[in-house]
Short mmCIF file of C-alpha atoms in Angstrom, two decimals:
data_model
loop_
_atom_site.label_atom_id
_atom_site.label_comp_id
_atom_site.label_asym_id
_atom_site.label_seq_id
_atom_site.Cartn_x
_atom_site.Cartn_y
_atom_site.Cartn_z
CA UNK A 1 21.63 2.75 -57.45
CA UNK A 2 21.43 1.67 -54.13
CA UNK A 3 18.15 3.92 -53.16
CA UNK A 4 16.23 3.28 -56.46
CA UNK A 5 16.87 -0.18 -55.90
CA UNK A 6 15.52 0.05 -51.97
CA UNK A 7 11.95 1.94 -53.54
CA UNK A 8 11.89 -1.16 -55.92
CA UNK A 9 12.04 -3.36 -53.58
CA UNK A 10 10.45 -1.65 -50.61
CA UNK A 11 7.19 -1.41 -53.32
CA UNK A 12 7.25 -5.36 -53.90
CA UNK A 13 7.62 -6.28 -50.82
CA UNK A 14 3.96 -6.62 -50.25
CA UNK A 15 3.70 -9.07 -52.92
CA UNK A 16 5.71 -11.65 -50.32
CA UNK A 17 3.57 -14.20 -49.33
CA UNK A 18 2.68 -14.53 -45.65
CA UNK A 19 5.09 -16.34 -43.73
CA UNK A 20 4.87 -20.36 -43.95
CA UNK A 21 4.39 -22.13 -40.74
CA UNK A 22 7.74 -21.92 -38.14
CA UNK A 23 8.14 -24.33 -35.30
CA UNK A 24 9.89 -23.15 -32.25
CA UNK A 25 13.69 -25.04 -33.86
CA UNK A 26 14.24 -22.24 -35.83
CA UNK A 27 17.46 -21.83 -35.66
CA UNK A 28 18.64 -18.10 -34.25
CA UNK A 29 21.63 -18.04 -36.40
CA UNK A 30 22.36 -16.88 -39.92
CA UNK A 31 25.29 -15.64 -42.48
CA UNK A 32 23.79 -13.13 -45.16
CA UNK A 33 26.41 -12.35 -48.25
CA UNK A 34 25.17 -9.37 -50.40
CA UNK A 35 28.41 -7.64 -51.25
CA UNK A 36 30.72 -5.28 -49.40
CA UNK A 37 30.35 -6.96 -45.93
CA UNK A 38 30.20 -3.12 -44.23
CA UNK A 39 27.16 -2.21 -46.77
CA UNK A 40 25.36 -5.38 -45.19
CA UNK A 41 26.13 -5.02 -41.43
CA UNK A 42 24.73 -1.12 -41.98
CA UNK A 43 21.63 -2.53 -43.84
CA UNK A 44 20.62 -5.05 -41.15
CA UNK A 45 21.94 -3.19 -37.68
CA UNK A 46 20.75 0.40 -38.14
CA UNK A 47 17.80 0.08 -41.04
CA UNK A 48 16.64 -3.60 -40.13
CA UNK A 49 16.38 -2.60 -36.55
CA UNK A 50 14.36 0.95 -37.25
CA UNK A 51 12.03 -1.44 -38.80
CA UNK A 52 12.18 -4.35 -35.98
CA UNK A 53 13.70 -2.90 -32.91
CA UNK A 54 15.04 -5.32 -30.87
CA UNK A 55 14.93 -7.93 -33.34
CA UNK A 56 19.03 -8.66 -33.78
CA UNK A 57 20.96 -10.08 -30.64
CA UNK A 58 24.25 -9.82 -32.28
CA UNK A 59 26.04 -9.16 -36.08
CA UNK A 60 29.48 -9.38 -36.99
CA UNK A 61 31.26 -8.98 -40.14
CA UNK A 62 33.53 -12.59 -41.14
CA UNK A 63 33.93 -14.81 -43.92
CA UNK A 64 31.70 -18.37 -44.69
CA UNK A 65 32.90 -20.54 -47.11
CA UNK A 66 30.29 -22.62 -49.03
CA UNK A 67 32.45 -25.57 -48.84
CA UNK A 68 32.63 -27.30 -45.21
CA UNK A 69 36.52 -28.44 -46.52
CA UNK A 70 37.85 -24.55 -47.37
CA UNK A 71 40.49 -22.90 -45.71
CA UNK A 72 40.59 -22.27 -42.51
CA UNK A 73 40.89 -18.99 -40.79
CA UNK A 74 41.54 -17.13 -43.86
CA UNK A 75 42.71 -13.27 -43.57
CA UNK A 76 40.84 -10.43 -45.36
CA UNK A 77 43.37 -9.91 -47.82
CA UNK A 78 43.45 -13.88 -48.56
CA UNK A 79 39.85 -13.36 -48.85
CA UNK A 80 39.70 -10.27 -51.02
CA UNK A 81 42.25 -11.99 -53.26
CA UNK A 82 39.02 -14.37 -54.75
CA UNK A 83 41.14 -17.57 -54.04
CA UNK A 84 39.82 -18.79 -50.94
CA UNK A 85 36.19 -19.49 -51.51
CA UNK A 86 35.17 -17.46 -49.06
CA UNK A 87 32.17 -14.94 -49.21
CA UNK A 88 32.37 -12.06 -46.95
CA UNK A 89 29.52 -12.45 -44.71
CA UNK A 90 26.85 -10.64 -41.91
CA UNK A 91 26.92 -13.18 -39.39
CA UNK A 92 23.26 -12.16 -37.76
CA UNK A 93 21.66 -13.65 -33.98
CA UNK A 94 18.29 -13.09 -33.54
CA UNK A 95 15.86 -12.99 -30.65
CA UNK A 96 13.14 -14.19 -32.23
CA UNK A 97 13.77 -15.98 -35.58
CA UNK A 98 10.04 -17.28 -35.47
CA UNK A 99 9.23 -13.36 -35.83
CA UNK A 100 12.58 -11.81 -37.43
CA UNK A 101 14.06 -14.93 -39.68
CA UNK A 102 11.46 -14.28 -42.81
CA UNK A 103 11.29 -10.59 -42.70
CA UNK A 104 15.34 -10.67 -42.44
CA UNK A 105 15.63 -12.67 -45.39
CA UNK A 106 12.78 -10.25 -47.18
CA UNK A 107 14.37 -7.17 -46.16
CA UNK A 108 18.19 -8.77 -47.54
CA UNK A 109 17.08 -8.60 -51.27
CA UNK A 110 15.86 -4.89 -50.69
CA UNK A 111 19.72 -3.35 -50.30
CA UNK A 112 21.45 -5.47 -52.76
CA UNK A 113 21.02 -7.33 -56.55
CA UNK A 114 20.46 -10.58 -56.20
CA UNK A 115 20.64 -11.15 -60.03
CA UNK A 116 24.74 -9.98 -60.24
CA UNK A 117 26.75 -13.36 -59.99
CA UNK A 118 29.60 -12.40 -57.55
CA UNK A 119 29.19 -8.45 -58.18
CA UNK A 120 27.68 -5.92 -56.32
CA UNK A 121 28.18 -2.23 -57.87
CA UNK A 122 32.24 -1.99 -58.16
CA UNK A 123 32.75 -4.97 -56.18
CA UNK A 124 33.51 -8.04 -58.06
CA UNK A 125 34.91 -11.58 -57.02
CA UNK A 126 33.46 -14.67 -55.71
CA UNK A 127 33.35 -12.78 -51.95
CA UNK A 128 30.90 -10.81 -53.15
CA UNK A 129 28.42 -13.41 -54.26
CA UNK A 130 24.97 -13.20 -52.99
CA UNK A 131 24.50 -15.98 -50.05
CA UNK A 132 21.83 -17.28 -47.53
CA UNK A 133 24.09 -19.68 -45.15
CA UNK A 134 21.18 -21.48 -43.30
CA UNK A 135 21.91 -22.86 -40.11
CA UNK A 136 18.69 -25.60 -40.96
CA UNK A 137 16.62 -27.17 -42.92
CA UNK A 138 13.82 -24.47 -41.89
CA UNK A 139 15.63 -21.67 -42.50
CA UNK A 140 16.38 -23.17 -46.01
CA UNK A 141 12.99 -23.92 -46.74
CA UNK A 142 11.88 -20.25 -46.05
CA UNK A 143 15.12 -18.50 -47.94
CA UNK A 144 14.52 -20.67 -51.14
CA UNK A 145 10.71 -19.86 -50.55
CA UNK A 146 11.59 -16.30 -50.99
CA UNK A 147 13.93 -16.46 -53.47
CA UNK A 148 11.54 -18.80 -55.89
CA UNK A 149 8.73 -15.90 -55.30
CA UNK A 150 11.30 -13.19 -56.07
CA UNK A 151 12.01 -15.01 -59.38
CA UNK A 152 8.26 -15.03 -59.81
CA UNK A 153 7.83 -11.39 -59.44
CA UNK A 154 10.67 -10.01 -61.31
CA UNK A 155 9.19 -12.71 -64.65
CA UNK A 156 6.12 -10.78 -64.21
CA UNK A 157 7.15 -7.31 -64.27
CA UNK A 158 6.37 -6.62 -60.64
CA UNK A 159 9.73 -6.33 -59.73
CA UNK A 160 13.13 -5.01 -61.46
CA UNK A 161 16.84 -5.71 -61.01
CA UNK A 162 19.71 -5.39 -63.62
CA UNK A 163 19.53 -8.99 -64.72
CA UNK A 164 16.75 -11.21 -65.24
CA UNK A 165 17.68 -14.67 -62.66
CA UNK A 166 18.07 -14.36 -59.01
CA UNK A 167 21.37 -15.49 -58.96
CA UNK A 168 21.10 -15.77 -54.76
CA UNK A 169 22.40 -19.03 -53.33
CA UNK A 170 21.34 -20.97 -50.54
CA UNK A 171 23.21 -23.25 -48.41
CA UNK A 172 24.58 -24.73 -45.53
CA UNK A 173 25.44 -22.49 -42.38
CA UNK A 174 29.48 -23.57 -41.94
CA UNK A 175 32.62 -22.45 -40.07
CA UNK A 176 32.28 -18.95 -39.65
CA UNK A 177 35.39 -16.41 -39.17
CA UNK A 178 34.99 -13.41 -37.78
CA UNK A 179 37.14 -10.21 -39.36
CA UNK A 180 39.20 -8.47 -37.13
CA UNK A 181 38.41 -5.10 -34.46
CA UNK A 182 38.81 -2.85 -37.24
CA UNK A 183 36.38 -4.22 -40.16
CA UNK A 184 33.89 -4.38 -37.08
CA UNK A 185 31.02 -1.89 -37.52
CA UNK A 186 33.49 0.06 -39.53
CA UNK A 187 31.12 2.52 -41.80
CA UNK A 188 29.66 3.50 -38.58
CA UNK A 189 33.08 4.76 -37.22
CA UNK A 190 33.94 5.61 -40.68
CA UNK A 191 30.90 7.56 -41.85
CA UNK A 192 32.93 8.96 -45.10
CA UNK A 193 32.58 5.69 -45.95
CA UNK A 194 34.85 2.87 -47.50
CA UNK A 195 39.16 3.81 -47.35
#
């Protein structure tokens, strides 16, 4: 699913308007939830950058929760366990947002539905839900931008997913907890994939 859904995409993306005016305060920071939080970090660190080298300064795999007032340092398994609020995250840096932020956000509803409410493929739960934690009001402006012109092309036919409403939230940039050594990177030391 995952390659038909990349030529979909990768065909529509054209259709994006041109970016909307950044000032310099864009902030470098943001959390991307699409799923399986290894599926995303391989999306954005090895595809993203063949597209925009240089473009990330850092990305780690860790949980946001929507609500400022969640639990604190949660564990994976407390995570995985759908209790916690949490949404497993890409925590991405970049060196440029002026020139990366937009075509980040662009290039995050190429690898993943954002029209399945807390689902992507097998993976079902509330940590799976499909997330843009902005770290301003910028950032914001731009993601819901996106998403509103998404919406727009998949009512016209220009674009398909499995369901018919971008179900992608935006929101506020909050604590963010970084998973542990091993969850780091991990399809790229485990290229037979998940365990």
């Amino acid at each position: 699913m995952a390659g038909r859904l990349l030529r979909i995409i990768t065909q529509s993306l054209s259709l994006f308007s041109s970016k909307i005016g950044m000032s310099s305060q864009l902030s470098n920071t943001v959390a991307l939830g699409a799923g399986c939080y290894w599926g995303t970090e391989k999306y954005v660190k090895k595809d993203f950058q063949k597209l925009f080298p240089g473009s990330i300064k850092s990305a780690t795999v860790g949980f946001m929760n929507p609500d400022p007032n969640g639990m604190k340092n949660p564990s994976y398994r407390q995570v995985c366990s759908g209790s916690t609020g949490h949404v497993e995250v890409l925590n991405v840096e970049l060196n440029d947002p002026a020139k990366h932020y937009e075509e980040l956000v662009k290039f995050f509803f190429r690898f993943h539905d954002p029209t399945t409410k807390n689902r992507q493929g097998n993976d079902a739960g509330t940590q799976y839900s499909s997330y843009v934690f902005c770290s301003d009001d910028q950032q914001k402006k731009i993601a819901n931008k996106l998403v509103n012109e998404l919406q727009g092309f998949m009512d016209s036919g220009k674009v398909k997913y499995n369901g018919k409403q971008v179900v992608t939230l935006v929101g506020d940039y909050t604590t963010y907890y970084e998973a542990q050594k091993e969850h780091q990177e991990y399809l790229e030391n485990n290229p037979n994939g998940y365990w």
